[in-house]
C-alpha positions as a Markdown table, in Angstrom:
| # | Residue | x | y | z |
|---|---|---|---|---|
| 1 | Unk | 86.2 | -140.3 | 91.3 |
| 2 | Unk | 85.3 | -142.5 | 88.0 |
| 3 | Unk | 84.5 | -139.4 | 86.2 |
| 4 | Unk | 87.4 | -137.7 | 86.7 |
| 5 | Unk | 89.4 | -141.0 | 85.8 |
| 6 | Unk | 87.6 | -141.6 | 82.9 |
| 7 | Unk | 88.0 | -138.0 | 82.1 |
| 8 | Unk | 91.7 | -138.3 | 81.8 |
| 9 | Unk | 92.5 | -142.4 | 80.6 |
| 10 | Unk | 89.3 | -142.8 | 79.2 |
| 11 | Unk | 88.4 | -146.5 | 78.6 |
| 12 | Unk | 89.4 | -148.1 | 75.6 |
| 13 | Unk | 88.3 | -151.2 | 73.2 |
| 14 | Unk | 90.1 | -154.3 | 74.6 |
| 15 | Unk | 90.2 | -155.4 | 71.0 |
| 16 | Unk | 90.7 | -152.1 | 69.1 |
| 17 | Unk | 92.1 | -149.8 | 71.4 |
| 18 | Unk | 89.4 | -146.8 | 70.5 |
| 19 | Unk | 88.0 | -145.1 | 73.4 |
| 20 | Unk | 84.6 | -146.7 | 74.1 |
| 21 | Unk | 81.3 | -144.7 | 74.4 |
| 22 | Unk | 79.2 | -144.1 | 77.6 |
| 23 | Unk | 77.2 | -147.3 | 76.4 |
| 24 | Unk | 79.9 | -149.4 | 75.4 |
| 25 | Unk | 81.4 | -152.1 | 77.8 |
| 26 | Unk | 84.7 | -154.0 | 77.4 |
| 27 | Unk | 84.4 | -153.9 | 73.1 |
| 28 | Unk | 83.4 | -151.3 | 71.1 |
| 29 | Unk | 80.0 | -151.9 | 68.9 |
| 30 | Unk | 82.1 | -152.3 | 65.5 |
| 31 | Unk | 84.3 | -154.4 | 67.1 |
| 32 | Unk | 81.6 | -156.6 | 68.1 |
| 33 | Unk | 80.2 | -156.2 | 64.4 |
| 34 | Unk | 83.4 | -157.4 | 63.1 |
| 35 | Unk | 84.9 | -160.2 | 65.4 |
| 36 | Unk | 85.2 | -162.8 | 63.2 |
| 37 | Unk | 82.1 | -165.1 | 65.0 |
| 38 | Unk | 82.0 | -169.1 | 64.3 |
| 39 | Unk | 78.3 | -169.3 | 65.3 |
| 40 | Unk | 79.0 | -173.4 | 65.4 |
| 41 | Unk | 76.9 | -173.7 | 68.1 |
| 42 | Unk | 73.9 | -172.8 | 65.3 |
| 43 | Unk | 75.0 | -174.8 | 63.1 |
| 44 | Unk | 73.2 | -178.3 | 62.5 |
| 45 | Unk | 76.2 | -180.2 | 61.2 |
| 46 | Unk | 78.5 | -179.4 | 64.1 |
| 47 | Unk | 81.6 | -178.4 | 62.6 |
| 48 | Unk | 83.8 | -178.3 | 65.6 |
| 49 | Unk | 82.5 | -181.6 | 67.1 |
| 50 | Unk | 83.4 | -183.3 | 63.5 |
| 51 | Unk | 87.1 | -182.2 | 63.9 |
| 52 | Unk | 87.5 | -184.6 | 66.8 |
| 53 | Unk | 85.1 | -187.6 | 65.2 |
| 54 | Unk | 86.3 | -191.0 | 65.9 |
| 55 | Unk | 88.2 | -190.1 | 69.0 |
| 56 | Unk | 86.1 | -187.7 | 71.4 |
| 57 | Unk | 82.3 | -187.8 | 71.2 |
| 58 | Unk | 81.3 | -183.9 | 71.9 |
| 59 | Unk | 77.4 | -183.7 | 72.2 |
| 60 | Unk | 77.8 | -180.1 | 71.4 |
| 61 | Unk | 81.2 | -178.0 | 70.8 |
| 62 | Unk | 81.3 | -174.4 | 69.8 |
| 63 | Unk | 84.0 | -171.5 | 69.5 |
| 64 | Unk | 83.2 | -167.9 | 69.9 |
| 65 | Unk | 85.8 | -166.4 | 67.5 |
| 66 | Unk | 87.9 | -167.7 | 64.3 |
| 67 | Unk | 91.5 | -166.9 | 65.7 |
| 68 | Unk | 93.8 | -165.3 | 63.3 |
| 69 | Unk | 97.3 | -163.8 | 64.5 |
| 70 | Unk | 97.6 | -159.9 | 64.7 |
| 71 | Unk | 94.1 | -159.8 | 64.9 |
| 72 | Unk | 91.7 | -158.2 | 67.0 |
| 73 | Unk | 90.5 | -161.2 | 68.6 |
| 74 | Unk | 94.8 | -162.5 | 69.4 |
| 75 | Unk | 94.2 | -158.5 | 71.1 |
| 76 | Unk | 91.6 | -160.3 | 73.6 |
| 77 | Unk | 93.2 | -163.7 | 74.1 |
| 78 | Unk | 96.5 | -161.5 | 74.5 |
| 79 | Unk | 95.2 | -159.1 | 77.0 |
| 80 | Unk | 93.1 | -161.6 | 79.4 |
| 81 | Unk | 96.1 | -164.1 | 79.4 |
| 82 | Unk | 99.2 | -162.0 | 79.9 |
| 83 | Unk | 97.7 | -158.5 | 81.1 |
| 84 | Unk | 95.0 | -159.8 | 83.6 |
| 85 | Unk | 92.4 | -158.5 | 82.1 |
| 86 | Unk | 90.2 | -160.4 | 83.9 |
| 87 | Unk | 86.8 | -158.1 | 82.8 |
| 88 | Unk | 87.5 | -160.0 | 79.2 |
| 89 | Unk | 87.0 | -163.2 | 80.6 |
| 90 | Unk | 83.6 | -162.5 | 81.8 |
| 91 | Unk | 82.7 | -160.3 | 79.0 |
| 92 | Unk | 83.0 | -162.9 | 76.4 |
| 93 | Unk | 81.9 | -165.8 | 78.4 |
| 94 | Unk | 78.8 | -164.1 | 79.2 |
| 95 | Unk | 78.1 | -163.4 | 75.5 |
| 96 | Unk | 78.9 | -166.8 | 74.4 |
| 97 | Unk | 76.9 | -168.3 | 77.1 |
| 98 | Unk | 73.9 | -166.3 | 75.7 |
| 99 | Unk | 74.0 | -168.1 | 72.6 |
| 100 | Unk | 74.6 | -170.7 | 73.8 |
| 101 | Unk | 71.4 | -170.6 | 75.6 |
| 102 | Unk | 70.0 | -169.6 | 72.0 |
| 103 | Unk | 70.9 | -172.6 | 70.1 |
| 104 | Unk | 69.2 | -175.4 | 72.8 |
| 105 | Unk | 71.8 | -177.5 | 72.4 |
| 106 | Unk | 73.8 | -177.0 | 75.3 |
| 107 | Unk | 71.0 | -177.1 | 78.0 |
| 108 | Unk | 71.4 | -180.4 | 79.7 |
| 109 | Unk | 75.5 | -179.1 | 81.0 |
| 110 | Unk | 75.8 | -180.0 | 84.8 |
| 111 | Unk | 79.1 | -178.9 | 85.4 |
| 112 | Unk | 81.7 | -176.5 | 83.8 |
| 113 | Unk | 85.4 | -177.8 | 83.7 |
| 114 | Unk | 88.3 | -175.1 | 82.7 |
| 115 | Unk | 91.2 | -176.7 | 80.9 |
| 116 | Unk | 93.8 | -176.3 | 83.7 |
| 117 | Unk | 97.3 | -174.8 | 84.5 |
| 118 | Unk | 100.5 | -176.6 | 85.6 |
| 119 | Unk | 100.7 | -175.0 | 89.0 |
| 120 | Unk | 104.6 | -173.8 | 88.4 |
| 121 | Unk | 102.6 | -171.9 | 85.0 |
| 122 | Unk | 99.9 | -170.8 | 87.6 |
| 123 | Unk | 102.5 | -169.2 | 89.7 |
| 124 | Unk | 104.3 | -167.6 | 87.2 |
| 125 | Unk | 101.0 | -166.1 | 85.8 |
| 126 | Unk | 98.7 | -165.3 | 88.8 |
| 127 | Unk | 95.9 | -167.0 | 87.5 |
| 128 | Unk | 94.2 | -168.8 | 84.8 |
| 129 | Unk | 93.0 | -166.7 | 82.6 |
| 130 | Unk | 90.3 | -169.7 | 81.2 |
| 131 | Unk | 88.7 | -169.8 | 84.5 |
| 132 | Unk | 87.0 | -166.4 | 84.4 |
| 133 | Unk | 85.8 | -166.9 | 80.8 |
| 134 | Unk | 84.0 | -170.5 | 82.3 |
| 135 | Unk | 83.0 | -169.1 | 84.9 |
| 136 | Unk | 80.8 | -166.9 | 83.3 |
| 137 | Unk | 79.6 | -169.5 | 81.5 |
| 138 | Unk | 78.7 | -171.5 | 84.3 |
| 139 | Unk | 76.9 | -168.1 | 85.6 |
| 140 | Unk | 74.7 | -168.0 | 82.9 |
| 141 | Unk | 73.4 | -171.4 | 83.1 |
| 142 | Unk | 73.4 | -171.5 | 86.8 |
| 143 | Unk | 75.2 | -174.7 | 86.8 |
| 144 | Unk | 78.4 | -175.6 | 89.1 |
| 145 | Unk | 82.1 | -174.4 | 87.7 |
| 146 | Unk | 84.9 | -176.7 | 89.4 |
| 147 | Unk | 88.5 | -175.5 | 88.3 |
| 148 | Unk | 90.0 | -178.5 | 90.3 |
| 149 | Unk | 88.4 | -181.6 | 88.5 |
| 150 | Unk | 91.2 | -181.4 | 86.3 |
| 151 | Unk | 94.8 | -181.2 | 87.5 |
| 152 | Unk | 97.8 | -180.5 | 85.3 |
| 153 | Unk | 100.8 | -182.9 | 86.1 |
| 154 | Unk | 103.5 | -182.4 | 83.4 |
| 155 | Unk | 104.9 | -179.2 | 82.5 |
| 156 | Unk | 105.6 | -178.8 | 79.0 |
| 157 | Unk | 107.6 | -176.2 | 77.4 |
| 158 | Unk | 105.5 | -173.8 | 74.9 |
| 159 | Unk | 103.9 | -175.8 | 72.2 |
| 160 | Unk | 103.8 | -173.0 | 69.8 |
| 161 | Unk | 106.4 | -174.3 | 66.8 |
| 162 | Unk | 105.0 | -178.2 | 67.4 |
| 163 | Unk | 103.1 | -180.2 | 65.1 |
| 164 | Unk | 100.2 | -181.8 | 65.6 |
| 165 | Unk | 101.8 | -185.1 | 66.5 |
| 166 | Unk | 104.4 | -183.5 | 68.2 |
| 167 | Unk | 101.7 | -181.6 | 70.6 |
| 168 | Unk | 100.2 | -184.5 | 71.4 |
| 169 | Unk | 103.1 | -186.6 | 72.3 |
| 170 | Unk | 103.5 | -183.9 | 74.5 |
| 171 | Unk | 100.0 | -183.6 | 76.4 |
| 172 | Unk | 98.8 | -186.7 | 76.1 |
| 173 | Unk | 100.1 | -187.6 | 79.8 |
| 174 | Unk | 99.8 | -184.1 | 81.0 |
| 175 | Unk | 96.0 | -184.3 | 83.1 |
| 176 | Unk | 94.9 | -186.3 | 85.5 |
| 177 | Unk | 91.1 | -186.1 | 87.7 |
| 178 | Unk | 91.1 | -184.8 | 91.3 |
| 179 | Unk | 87.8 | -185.3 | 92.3 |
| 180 | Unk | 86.3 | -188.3 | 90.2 |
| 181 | Unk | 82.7 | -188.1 | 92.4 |
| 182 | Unk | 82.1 | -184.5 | 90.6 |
| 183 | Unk | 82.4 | -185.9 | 87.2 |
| 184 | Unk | 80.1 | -189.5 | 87.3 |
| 185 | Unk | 76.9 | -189.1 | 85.8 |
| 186 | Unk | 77.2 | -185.8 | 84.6 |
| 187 | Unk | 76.9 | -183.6 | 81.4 |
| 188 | Unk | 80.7 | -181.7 | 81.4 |
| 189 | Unk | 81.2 | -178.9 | 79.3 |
| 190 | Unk | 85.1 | -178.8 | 79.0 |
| 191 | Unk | 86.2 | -175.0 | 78.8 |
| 192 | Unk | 89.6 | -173.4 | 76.8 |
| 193 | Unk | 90.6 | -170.1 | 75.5 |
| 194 | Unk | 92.0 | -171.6 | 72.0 |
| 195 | Unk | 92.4 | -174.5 | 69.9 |
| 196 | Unk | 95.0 | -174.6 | 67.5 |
| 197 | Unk | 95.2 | -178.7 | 66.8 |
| 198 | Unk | 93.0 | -179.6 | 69.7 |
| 199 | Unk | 95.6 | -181.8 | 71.3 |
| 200 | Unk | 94.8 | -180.5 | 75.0 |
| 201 | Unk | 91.4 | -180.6 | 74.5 |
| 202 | Unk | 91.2 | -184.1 | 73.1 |
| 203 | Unk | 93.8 | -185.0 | 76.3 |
| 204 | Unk | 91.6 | -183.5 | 79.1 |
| 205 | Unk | 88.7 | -184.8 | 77.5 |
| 206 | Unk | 89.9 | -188.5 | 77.3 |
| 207 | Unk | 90.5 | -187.9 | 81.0 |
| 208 | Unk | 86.6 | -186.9 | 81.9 |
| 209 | Unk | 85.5 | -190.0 | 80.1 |
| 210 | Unk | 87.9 | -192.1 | 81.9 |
| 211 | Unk | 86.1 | -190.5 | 85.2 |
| 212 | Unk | 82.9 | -191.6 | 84.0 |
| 213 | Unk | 80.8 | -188.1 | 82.6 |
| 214 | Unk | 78.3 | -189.6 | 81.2 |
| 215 | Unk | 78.4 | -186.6 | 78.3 |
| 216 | Unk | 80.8 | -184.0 | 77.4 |
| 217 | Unk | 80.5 | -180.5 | 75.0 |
| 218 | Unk | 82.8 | -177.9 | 74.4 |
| 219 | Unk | 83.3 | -174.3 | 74.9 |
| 220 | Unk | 86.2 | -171.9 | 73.8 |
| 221 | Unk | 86.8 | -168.6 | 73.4 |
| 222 | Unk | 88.7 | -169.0 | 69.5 |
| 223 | Unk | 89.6 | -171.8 | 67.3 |
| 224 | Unk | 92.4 | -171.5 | 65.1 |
| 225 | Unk | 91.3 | -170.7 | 61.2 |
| 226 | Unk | 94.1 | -173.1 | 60.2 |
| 227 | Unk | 92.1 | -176.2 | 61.9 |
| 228 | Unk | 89.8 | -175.8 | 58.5 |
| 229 | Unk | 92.7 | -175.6 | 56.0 |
């Protein structure tokens, strides 16, 4: 029955859109050439991490992807989040996880914490699309992935056309913990799909610390190019 679906809507690049090969899985081998890769999580001087210095203290923090718009990569973060493309999700967690692995700097995690939904946003989309994406990662390192540590309590209009002041005005109140016994003593890595002023992450992550982790890193999918202008 594959075959003959295949035969007729053959599978295509989530990123590209070209018909993928008999080998090829979720992204096509020159999109994975191409994606614009961070590799922070090689990188001794931990640029991500620096971005939030004086404020959050990441023992690791890494992106997969440089995010620009009409890109291949806003293709992915497009598809997972409003199509339900779950298959994304766990594609590129699974490949950042990998590296992650690689780079040694991420092995002491003992939980995995997805940025949450507001639950009226959660309703209105099905699902949140960074769940699957930390969930893989979580996979990887055979470690625990709780998507109810954090809650969401304030719904906030779209944050697109805010500033970074503006953003945080706005989230700084949003999150709250759930379950406060999950997150003492532990090593949390705090999972999102993007950053584009790092507002929500430096929010949710003020509310782990508040909980007691006794460490926190950082996982995303992208990271905004403008956050190095």
């Amino acid at each position: 029955m594959n075959y003959i679906v295949n035969l007729f809507f053959p599978p295509q690049c989530q990123a590209c859109s070209s018909v993928l090969r008999d080998h090829e899985l979720e992204i096509c081998v020159d999109c994975r050439q191409h994606l614009p890769l961070t590799n922070y999580h090689f990188q001794k001087d931990q640029p991500l991490a620096r971005l939030f210095f004086g404020r959050i203290h990441f023992e690791a923090a890494t992106s997969l992807f440089y995010f620009e718009k009409n890109s291949r990569v806003q293709s992915l973060l497009h598809k997972l989040k409003y199509k339900r493309q779950k298959s994304i999700g766990i594609t590129l967690g699974t490949w950042l996880a990998l590296e992650m692995k690689d780079s040694n700097r991420f092995h002491s995690i003992d939980l995995v914490v997805s940025v949450p939904l507001h639950k009226k946003r959660l309703k209105e989309r099905g699902y949140n699309q960074v769940s699957t994406f930390a969930k893989a990662i979580a996979n990887v390192f055979d470690v625990p992935f709780e998507d109810s540590v954090l809650i969401k309590t304030k719904h906030v209009k779209t944050q697109v056309f805010q500033t970074k002041a503006e953003r945080w005005k706005s989230v700084k109140h949003s999150f709250e913990i759930n379950n406060k016994t999950l997150v003492i003593g532990k090593h949390v890595l705090l999972v999102d799909d993007l950053i584009t002023t790092g507002s929500t992450i430096e929010a949710c992550a003020v509310v782990l610390m508040n909980a007691e982790a006794k460490q926190l890193s950082l996982a995303t999918i992208a990271i905004a190019s403008s956050m190095f202008r």
